[in-house]
Short mmCIF file of C-alpha atoms and ligand atoms in Angstrom, two decimals:
data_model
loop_
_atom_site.label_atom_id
_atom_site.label_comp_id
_atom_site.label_asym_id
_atom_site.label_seq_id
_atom_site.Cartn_x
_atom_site.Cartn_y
_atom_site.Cartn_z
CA UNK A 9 -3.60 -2.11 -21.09
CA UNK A 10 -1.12 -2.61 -18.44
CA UNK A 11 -0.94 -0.25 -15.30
CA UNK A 12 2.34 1.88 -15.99
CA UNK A 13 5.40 1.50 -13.61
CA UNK A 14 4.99 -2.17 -13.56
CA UNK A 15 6.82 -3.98 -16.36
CA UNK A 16 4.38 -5.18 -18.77
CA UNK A 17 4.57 -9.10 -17.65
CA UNK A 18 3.40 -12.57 -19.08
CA UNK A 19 -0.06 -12.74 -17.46
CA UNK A 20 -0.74 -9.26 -18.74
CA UNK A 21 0.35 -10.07 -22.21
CA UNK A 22 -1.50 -13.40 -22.51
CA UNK A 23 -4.95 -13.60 -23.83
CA UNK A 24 -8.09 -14.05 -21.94
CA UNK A 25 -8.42 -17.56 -20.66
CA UNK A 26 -11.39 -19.11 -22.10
CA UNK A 27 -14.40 -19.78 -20.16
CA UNK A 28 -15.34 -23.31 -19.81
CA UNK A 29 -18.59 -24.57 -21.27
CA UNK A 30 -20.94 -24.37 -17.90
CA UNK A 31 -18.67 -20.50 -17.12
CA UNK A 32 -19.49 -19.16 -20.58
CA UNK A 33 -23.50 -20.39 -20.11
CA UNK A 34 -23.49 -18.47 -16.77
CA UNK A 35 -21.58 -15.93 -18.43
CA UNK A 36 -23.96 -15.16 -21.02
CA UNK A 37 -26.36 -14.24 -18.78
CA UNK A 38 -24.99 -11.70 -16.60
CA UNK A 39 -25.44 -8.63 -18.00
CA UNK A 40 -24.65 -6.02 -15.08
CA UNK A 41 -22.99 -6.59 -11.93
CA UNK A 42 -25.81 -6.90 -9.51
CA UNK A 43 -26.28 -10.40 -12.27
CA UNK A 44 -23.44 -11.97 -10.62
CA UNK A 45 -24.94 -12.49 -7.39
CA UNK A 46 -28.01 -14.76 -7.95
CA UNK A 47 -25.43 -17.48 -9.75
CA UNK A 48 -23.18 -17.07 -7.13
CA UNK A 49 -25.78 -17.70 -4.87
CA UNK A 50 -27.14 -20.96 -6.69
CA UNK A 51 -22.97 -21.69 -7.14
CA UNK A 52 -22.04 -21.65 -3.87
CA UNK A 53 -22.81 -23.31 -0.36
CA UNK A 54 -24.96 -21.35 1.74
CA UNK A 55 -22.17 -20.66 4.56
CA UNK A 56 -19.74 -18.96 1.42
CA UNK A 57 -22.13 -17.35 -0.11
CA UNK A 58 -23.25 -15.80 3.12
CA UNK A 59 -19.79 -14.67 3.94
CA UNK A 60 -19.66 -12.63 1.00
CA UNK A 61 -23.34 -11.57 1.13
CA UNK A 62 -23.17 -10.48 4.25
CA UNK A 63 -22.91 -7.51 6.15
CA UNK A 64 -23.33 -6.93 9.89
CA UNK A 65 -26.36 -6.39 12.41
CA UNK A 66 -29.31 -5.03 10.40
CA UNK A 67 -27.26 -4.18 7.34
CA UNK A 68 -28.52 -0.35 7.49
CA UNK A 69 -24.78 0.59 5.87
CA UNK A 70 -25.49 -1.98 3.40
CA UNK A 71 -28.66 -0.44 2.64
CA UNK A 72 -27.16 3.31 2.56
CA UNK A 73 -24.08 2.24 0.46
CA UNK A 74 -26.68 1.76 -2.25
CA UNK A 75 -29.18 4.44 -1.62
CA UNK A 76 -26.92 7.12 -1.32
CA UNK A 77 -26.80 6.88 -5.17
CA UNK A 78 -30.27 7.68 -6.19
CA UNK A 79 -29.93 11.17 -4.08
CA UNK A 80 -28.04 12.18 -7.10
CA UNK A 81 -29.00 12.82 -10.57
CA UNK A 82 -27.52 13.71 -13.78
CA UNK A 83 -27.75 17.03 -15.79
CA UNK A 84 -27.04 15.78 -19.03
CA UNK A 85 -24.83 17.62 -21.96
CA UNK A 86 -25.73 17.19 -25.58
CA UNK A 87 -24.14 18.17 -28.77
CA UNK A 88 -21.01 17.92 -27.97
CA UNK A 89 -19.15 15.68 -29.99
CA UNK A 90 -18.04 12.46 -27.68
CA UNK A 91 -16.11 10.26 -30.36
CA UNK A 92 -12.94 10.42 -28.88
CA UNK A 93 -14.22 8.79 -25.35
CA UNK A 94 -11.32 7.85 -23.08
CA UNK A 95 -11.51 6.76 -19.06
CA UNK A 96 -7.97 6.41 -18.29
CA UNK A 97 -6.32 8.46 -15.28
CA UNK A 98 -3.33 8.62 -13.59
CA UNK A 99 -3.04 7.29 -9.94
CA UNK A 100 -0.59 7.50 -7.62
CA UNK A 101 2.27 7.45 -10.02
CA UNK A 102 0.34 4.49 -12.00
CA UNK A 103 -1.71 5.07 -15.28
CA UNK A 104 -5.02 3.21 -15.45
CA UNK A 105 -7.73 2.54 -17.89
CA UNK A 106 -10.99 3.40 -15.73
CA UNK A 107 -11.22 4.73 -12.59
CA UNK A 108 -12.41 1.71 -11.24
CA UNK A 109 -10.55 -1.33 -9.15
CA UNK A 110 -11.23 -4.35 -7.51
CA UNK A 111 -11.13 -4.34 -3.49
CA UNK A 112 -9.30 -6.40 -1.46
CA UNK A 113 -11.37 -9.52 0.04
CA UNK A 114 -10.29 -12.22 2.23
CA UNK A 115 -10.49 -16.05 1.14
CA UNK A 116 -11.26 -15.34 -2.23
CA UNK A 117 -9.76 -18.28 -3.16
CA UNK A 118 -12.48 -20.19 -1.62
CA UNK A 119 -14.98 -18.75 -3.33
CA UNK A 120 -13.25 -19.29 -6.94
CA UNK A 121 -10.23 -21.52 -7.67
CA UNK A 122 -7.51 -19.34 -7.29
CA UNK A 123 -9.38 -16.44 -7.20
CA UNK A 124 -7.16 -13.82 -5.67
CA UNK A 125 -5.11 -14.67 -9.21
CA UNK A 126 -8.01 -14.68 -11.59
CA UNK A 127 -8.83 -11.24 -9.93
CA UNK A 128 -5.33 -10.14 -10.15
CA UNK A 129 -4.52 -11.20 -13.60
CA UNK A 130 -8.03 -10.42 -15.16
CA UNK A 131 -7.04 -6.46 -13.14
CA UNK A 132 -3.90 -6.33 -14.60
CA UNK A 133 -4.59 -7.63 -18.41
CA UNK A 134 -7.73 -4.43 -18.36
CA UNK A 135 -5.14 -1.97 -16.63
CA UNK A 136 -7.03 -1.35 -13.64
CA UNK A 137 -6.14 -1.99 -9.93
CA UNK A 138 -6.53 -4.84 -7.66
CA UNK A 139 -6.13 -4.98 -3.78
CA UNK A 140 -4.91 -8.29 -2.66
CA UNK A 141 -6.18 -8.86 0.40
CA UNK A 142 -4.16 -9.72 3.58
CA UNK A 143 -6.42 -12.58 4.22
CA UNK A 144 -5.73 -14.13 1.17
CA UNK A 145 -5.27 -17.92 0.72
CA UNK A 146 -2.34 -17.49 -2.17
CA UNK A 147 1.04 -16.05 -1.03
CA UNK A 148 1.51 -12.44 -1.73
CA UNK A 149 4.87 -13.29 -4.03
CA UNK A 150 2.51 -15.76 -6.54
CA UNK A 151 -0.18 -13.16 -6.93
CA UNK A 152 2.82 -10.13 -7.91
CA UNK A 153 4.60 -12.28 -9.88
CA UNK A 154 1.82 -13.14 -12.22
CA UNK A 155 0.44 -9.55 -11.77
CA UNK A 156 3.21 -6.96 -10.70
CA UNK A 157 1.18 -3.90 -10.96
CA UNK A 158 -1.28 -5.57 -7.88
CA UNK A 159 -1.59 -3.66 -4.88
CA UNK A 160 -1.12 -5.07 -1.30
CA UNK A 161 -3.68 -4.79 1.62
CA UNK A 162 -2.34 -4.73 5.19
CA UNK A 163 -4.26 -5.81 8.51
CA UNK A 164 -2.20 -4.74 11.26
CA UNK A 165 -1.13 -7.71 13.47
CA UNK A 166 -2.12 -7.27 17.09
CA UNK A 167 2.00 -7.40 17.98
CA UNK A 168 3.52 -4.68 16.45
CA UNK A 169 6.45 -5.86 16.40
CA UNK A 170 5.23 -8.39 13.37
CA UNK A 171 4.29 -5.26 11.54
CA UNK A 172 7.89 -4.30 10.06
CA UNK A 173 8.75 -7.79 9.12
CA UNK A 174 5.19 -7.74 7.01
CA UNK A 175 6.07 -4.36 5.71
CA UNK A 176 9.29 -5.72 4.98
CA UNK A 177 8.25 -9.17 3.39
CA UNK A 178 5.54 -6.63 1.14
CA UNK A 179 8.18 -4.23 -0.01
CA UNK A 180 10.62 -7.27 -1.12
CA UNK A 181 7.89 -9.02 -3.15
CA UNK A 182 8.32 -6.11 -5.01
CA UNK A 183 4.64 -4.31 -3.93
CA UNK A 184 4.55 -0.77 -5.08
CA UNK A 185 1.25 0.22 -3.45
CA UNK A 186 0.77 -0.56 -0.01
CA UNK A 187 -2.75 -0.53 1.72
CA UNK A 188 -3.31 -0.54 4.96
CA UNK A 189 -7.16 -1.31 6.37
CA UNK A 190 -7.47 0.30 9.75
CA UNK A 191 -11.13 -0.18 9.91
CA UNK A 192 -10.98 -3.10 12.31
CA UNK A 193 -10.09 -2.57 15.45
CA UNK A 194 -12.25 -4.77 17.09
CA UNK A 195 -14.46 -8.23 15.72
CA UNK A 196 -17.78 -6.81 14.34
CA UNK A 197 -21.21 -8.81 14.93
CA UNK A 198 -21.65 -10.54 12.03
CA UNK A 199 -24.50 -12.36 13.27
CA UNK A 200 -25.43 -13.35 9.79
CA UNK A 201 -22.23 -15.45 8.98
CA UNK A 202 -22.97 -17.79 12.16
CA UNK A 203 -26.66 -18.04 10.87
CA UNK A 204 -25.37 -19.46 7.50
CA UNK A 205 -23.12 -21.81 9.54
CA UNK A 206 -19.72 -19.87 8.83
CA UNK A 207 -16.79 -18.98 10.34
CA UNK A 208 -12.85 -18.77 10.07
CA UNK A 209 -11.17 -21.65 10.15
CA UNK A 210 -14.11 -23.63 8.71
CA UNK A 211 -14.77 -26.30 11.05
CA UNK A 212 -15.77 -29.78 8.60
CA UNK A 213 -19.10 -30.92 10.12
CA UNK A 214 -21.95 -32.44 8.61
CA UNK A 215 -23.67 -29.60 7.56
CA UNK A 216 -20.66 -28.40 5.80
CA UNK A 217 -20.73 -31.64 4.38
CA UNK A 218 -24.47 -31.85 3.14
CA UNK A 219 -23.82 -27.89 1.68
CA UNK A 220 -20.77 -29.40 -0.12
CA UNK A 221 -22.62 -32.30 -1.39
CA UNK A 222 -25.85 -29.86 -2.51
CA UNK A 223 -23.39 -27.58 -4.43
CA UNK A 224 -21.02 -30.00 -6.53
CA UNK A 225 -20.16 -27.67 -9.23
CA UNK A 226 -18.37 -25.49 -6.29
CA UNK A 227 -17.14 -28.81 -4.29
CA UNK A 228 -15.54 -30.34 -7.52
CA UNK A 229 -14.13 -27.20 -9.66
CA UNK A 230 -13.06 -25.02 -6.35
CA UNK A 231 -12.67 -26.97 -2.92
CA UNK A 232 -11.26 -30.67 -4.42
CA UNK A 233 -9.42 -28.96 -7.50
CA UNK A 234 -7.78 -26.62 -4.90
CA UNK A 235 -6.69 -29.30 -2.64
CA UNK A 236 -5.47 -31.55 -5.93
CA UNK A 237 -3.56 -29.11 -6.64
CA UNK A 238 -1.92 -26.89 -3.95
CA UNK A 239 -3.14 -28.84 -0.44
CA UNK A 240 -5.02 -27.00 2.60
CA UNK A 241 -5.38 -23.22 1.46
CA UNK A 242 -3.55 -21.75 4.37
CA UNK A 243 -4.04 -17.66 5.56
CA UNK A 244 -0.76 -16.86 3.97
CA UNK A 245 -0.58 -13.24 4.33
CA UNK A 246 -1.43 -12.12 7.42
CA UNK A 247 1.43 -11.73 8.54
CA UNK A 248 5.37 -12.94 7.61
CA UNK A 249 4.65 -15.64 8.35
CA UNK A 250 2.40 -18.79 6.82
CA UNK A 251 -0.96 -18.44 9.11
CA UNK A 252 -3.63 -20.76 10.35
CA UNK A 253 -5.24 -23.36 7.56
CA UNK A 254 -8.67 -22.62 6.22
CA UNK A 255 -10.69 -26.35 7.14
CA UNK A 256 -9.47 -27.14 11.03
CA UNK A 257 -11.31 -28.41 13.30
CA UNK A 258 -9.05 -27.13 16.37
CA UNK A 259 -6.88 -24.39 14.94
CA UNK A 260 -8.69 -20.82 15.49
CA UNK A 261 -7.66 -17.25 13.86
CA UNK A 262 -6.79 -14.43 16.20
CA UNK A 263 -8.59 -11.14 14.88
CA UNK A 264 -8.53 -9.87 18.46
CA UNK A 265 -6.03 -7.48 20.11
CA UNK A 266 -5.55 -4.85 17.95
CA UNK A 267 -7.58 -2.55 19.95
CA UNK A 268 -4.28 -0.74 21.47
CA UNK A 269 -3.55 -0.03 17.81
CA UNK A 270 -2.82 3.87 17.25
CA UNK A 271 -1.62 6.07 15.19
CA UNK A 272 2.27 5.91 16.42
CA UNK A 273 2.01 2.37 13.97
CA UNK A 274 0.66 3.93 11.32
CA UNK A 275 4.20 6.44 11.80
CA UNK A 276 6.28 3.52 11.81
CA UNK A 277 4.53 2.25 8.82
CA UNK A 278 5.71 5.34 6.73
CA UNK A 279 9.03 5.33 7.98
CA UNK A 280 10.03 1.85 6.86
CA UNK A 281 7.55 2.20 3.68
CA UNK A 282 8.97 3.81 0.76
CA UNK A 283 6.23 3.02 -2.16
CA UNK A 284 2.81 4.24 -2.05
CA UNK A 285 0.97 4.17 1.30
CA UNK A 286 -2.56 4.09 1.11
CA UNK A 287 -4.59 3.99 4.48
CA UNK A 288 -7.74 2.42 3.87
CA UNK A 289 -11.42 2.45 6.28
CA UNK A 290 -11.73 6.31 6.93
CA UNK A 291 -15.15 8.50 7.17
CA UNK A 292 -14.38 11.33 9.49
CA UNK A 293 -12.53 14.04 8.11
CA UNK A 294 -10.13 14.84 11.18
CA UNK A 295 -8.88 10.80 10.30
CA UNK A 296 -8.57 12.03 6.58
CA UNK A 297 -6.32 15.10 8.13
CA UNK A 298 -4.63 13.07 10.65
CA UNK A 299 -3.93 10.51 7.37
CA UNK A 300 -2.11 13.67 5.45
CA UNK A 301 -0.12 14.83 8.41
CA UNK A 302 1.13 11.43 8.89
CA UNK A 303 2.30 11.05 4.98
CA UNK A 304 -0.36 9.03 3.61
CA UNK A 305 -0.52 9.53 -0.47
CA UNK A 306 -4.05 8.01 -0.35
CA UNK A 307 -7.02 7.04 1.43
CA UNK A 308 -10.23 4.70 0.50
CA UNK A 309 -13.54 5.78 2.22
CA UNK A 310 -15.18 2.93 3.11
CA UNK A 311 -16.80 1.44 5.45
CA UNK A 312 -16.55 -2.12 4.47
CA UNK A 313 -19.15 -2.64 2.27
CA UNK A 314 -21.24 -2.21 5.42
CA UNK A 315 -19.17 -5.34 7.60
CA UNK A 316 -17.87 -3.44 10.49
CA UNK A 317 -19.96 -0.36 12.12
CA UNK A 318 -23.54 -0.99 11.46
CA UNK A 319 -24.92 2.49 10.80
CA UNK A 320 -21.61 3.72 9.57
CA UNK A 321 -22.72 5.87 6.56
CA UNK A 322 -22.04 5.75 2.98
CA UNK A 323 -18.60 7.06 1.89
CA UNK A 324 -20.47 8.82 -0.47
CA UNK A 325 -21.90 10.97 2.29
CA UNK A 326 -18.56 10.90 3.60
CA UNK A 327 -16.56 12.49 0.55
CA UNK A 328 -17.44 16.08 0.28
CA UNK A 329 -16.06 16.35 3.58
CA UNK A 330 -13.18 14.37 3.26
CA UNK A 331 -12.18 16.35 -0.16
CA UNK A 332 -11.93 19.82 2.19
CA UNK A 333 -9.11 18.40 3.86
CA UNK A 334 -7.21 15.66 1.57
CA UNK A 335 -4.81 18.04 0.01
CA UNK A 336 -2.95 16.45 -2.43
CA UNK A 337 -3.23 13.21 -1.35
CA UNK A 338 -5.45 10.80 -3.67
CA UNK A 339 -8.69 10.39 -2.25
CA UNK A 340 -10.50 6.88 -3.36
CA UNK A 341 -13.48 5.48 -2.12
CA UNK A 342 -15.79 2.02 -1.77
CA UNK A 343 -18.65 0.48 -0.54
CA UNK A 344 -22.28 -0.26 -2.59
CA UNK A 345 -20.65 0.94 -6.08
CA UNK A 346 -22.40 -1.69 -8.75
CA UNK A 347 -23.18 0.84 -12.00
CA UNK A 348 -21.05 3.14 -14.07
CA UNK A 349 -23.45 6.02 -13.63
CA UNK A 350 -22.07 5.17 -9.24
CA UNK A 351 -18.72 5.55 -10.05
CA UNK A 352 -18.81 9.02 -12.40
CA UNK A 353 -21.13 10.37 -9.43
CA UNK A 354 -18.54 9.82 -6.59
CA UNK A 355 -15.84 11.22 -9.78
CA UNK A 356 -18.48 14.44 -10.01
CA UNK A 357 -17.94 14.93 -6.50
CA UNK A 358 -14.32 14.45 -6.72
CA UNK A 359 -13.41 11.29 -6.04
CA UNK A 360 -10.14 9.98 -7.79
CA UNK A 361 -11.48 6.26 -7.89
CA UNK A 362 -13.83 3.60 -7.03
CA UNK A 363 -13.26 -0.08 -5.51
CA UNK A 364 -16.20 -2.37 -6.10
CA UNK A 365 -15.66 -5.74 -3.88
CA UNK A 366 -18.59 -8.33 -3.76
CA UNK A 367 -19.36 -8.20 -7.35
CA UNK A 368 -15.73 -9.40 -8.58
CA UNK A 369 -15.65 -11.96 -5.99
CA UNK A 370 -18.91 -14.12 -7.63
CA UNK A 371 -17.59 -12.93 -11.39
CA UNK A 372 -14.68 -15.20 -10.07
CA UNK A 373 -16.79 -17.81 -8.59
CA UNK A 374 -18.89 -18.54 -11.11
CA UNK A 375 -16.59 -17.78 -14.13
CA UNK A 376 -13.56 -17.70 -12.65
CA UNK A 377 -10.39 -15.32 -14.89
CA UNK A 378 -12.71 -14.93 -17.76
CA UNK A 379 -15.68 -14.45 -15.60
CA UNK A 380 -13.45 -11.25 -13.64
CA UNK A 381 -12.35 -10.04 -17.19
CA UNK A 382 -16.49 -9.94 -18.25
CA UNK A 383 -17.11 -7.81 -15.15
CA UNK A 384 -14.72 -5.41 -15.96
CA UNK A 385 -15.41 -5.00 -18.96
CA UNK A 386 -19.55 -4.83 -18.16
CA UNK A 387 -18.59 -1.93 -15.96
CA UNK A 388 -15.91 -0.09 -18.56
CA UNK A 389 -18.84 -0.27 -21.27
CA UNK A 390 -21.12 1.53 -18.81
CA UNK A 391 -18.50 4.06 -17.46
CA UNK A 392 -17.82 4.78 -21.25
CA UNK A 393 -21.45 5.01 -22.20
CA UNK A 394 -22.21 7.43 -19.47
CA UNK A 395 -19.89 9.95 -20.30
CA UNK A 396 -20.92 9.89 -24.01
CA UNK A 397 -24.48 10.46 -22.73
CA UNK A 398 -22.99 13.43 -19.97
CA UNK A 399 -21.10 15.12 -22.73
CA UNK A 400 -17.45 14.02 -21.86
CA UNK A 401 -14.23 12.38 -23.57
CA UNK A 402 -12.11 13.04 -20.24
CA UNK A 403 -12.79 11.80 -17.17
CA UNK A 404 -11.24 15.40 -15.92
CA UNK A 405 -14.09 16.90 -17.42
CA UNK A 406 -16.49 15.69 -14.76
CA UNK A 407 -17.79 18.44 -12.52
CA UNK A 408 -19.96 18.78 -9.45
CA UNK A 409 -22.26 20.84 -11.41
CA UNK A 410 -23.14 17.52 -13.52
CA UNK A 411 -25.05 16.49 -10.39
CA UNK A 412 -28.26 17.32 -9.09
CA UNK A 413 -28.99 16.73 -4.82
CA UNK A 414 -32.28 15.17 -5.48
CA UNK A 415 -33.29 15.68 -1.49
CA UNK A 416 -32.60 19.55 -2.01
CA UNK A 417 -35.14 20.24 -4.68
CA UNK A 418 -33.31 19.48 -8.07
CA UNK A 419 -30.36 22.34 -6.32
CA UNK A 420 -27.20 21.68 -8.11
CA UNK A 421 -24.77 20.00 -5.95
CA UNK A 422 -22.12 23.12 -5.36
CA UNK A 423 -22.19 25.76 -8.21
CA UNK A 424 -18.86 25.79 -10.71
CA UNK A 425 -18.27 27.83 -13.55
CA UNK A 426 -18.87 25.53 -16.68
CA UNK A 427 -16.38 25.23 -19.52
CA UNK A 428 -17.51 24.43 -22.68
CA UNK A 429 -15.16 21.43 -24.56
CA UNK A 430 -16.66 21.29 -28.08
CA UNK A 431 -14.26 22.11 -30.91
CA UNK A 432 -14.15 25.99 -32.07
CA UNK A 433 -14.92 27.24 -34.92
CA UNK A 434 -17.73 27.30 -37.37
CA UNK A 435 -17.60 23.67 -39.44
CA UNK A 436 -20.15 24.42 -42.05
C1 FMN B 12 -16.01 -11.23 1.25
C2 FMN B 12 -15.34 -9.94 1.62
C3 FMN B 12 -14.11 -9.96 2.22
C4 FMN B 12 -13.47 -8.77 2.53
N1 FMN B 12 -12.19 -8.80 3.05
C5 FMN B 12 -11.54 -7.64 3.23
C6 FMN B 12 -10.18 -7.66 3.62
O1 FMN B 12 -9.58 -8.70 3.78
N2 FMN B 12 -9.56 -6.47 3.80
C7 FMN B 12 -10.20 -5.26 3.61
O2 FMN B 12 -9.59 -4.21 3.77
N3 FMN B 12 -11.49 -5.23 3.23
C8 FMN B 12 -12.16 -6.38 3.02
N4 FMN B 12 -13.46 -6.35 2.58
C9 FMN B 12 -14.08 -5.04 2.28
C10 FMN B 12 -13.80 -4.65 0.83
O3 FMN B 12 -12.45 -4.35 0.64
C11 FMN B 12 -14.62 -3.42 0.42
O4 FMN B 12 -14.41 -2.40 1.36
C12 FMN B 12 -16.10 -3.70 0.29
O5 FMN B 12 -16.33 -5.00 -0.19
C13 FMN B 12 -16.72 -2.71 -0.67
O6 FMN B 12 -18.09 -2.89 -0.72
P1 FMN B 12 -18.87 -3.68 -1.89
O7 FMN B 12 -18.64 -5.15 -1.65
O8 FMN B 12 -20.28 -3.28 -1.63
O9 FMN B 12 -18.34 -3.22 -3.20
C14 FMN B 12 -14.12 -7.53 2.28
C15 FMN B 12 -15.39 -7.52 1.69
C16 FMN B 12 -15.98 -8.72 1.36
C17 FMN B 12 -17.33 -8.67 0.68
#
């Protein structure tokens, strides 16, 4: 199913690649998410792996983003005839199949040959949204072309005045949804990344060499294919303009500066914008009012999958909160989401949609399109299980009072009248 208000386009319409021989054996044994990430650990060298793995300082987000989820449980519905199960929603003028997407990550495409595109095409052939990152490798106009109904992610650059010409570059590549991430204002410690031996640009060095040589699979089918085929992978969307390659031993990439960064560009962002504008990397809910004033139409909780602000808690923990002051605007959320039963508990609470990031990222590693399309659809057949098992055929139907707060004593998380959606009338 194709997102609606895109036109329905090739990539969408064409069939599932077909796994190789080696993707289809790793493929057949991933059975849940969390399966993706001990073949993408044996798949990749240690430094990439890490990258994605990681998280910063002592990874207590990390730890929350998870955790967070067994504080909830289920009070389950029964007898109430779920055959006609369906998960799509409407979003921000889009109509989707599950209420589930695929967040935006940097240098996917060095994790899987063209990943950001197996991501993107794999997103739009299921009818759910993708986030192409900003620090992609594959230029914003390839990735919408193949996949129209993708969404864009925006860093801001440190000079504003190279903002409007990206806002400007976005809107005529024809992006409807724009994203911007304004969880960054300064480098986080990602101590772990320079104990694997990573960093942006990659500087080639023998132990680069020795992880390349130790993990051929990755070295032959991703790195060597990639330069075959389309050279140095460059950071093409950073800004306008082509950035810095991803192997250099001299060139460096300038995250720094953004720290006089306030909410006067997020203003100028609206002006010029005129599709959706999505601001993503909020907690606190005077940002999520401040977001509203300023015209945002959506905002993602996050907080990074647990990579910026060690301690920063779980957007789950966030939400309630955030929900008091959103208004109308579409409030999504990330960070730690792995299992159906995750996302229809942040939908309980009243959450519009999830973004799930590391998971998709080794699904295109290790089985690159058809390895993204098998995650999906892992995660659909959960979502659609769950509400069989809750009593539901509408994702509307989903209620706080489905939820228990474990930590309060089995209390129902806030009491709501409960309608009844079984068919009337006697039938025997
Ligand atoms: C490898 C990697 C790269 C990321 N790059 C970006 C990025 O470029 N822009 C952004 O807004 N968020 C980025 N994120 C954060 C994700 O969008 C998302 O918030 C996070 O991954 C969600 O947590 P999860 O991985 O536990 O699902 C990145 C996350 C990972 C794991």
């Amino acid at each position: 199913m194709t997102a609606q208000g895109s036109s329905p386009t090739a990539s969408a319409q064409r069939p599932s690649p077909k796994a190789s021989w080696l993707e289809a054996r790793r493929l057949a044994r991933i059975f849940c998410l969390d399966d993706f990430e001990p073949a993408a650990r044996r798949h990749l060298p240690r430094p990439i792996f890490g990258y994605v793995a990681g998280a910063a300082e002592t990874n207590a987000s990390y730890r929350d983003n998870r955790a967070v989820f067994d504080e909830y449980g289920f009070r389950q519905r029964v007898l109430r005839d779920v055959s006609g199960r369906e998960s799509s929603l409407d979003l921000l003028g889009g109509r989707y199949s599950a209420p589930f997407g695929i967040a935006p990550m940097g240098i996917s495409s060095l994790t899987g040959y063209r990943g950001d595109l197996a991501q993107a095409r794999a997103a739009e052939r299921a009818g759910i949204p993708m986030i192409l990152s900003g620090s992609s490798l594959i230029r914003l106009e390839e990735v919408v072309e193949a996949a129209p109904s993708t969404w864009f992610q925006a860093y801001l650059p440190a000079d504003s005045s190279q903002i409007a010409a990206l806002v400007d570059r976005v809107a005529q590549a024809g992006v409807e949804t724009l994203v911007v991430t304004v969880d960054s204002a300064v480098v986080p410690n990602r101590e772990n990344n320079l104990r694997n031996g990573f960093r942006t640009p990659l500087r080639p060095d023998l132990r680069l060499l020795w992880d390349g040589v130790t993990h051929p699979a990755w070295s032959l089918g991703t790195f060597l294919r990639t330069m075959l085929h389309h050279g140095m992978p460059h950071f093409e969307n950073n800004t306008a303009e082509r950035g810095a390659a991803i192997l250099s031993r001299h060139a460096t990439r300038d995250f720094s500066g953004r720290e006089h960064l306030d909410w006067e560009e997020w203003r100028c962002i609206r002006r010029q914008w005129q599709g959706n504008l999505v601001i993503k990397g909020l907690l606190h809910p005077e940002d999520v009012a401040t977001a509203r004033q300023h015209g945002a139409d959506g905002v993602i909780l996050s907080n990074h999958g647990g990579r910026q602000l060690d301690g920063a808690v779980s957007p789950m923990r966030a939400l309630p909160e955030a929900l008091d002051v959103a208004g109308e605007m579409a409030v999504m959320i990330d960070s730690g989401f792995r299992r159906g039963t995750d996302v229809i508990k942040a939908l309980a609470l009243g959450a519009r949609c999830a973004f799930i990031g590391r998971p998709f990222n080794y699904a295109a590693a290790i089985g690159g399109e058809a390895g993204v399309d098998h995650a999906i659809e892992l995660l659909m057949s959960e979502i659609r299980a769950d509400m069989g098992m809750l009593g539901i055929n509408r994702l509307a139907e989903l209620d706080p009072a489905m939820l228990v707060d474990l930590a309060l004593s089995c209390r129902q998380v806030p009491k709501r009248a409960f309608a009844y959606h079984g068919k009337s009338g006697p039938r025997c």
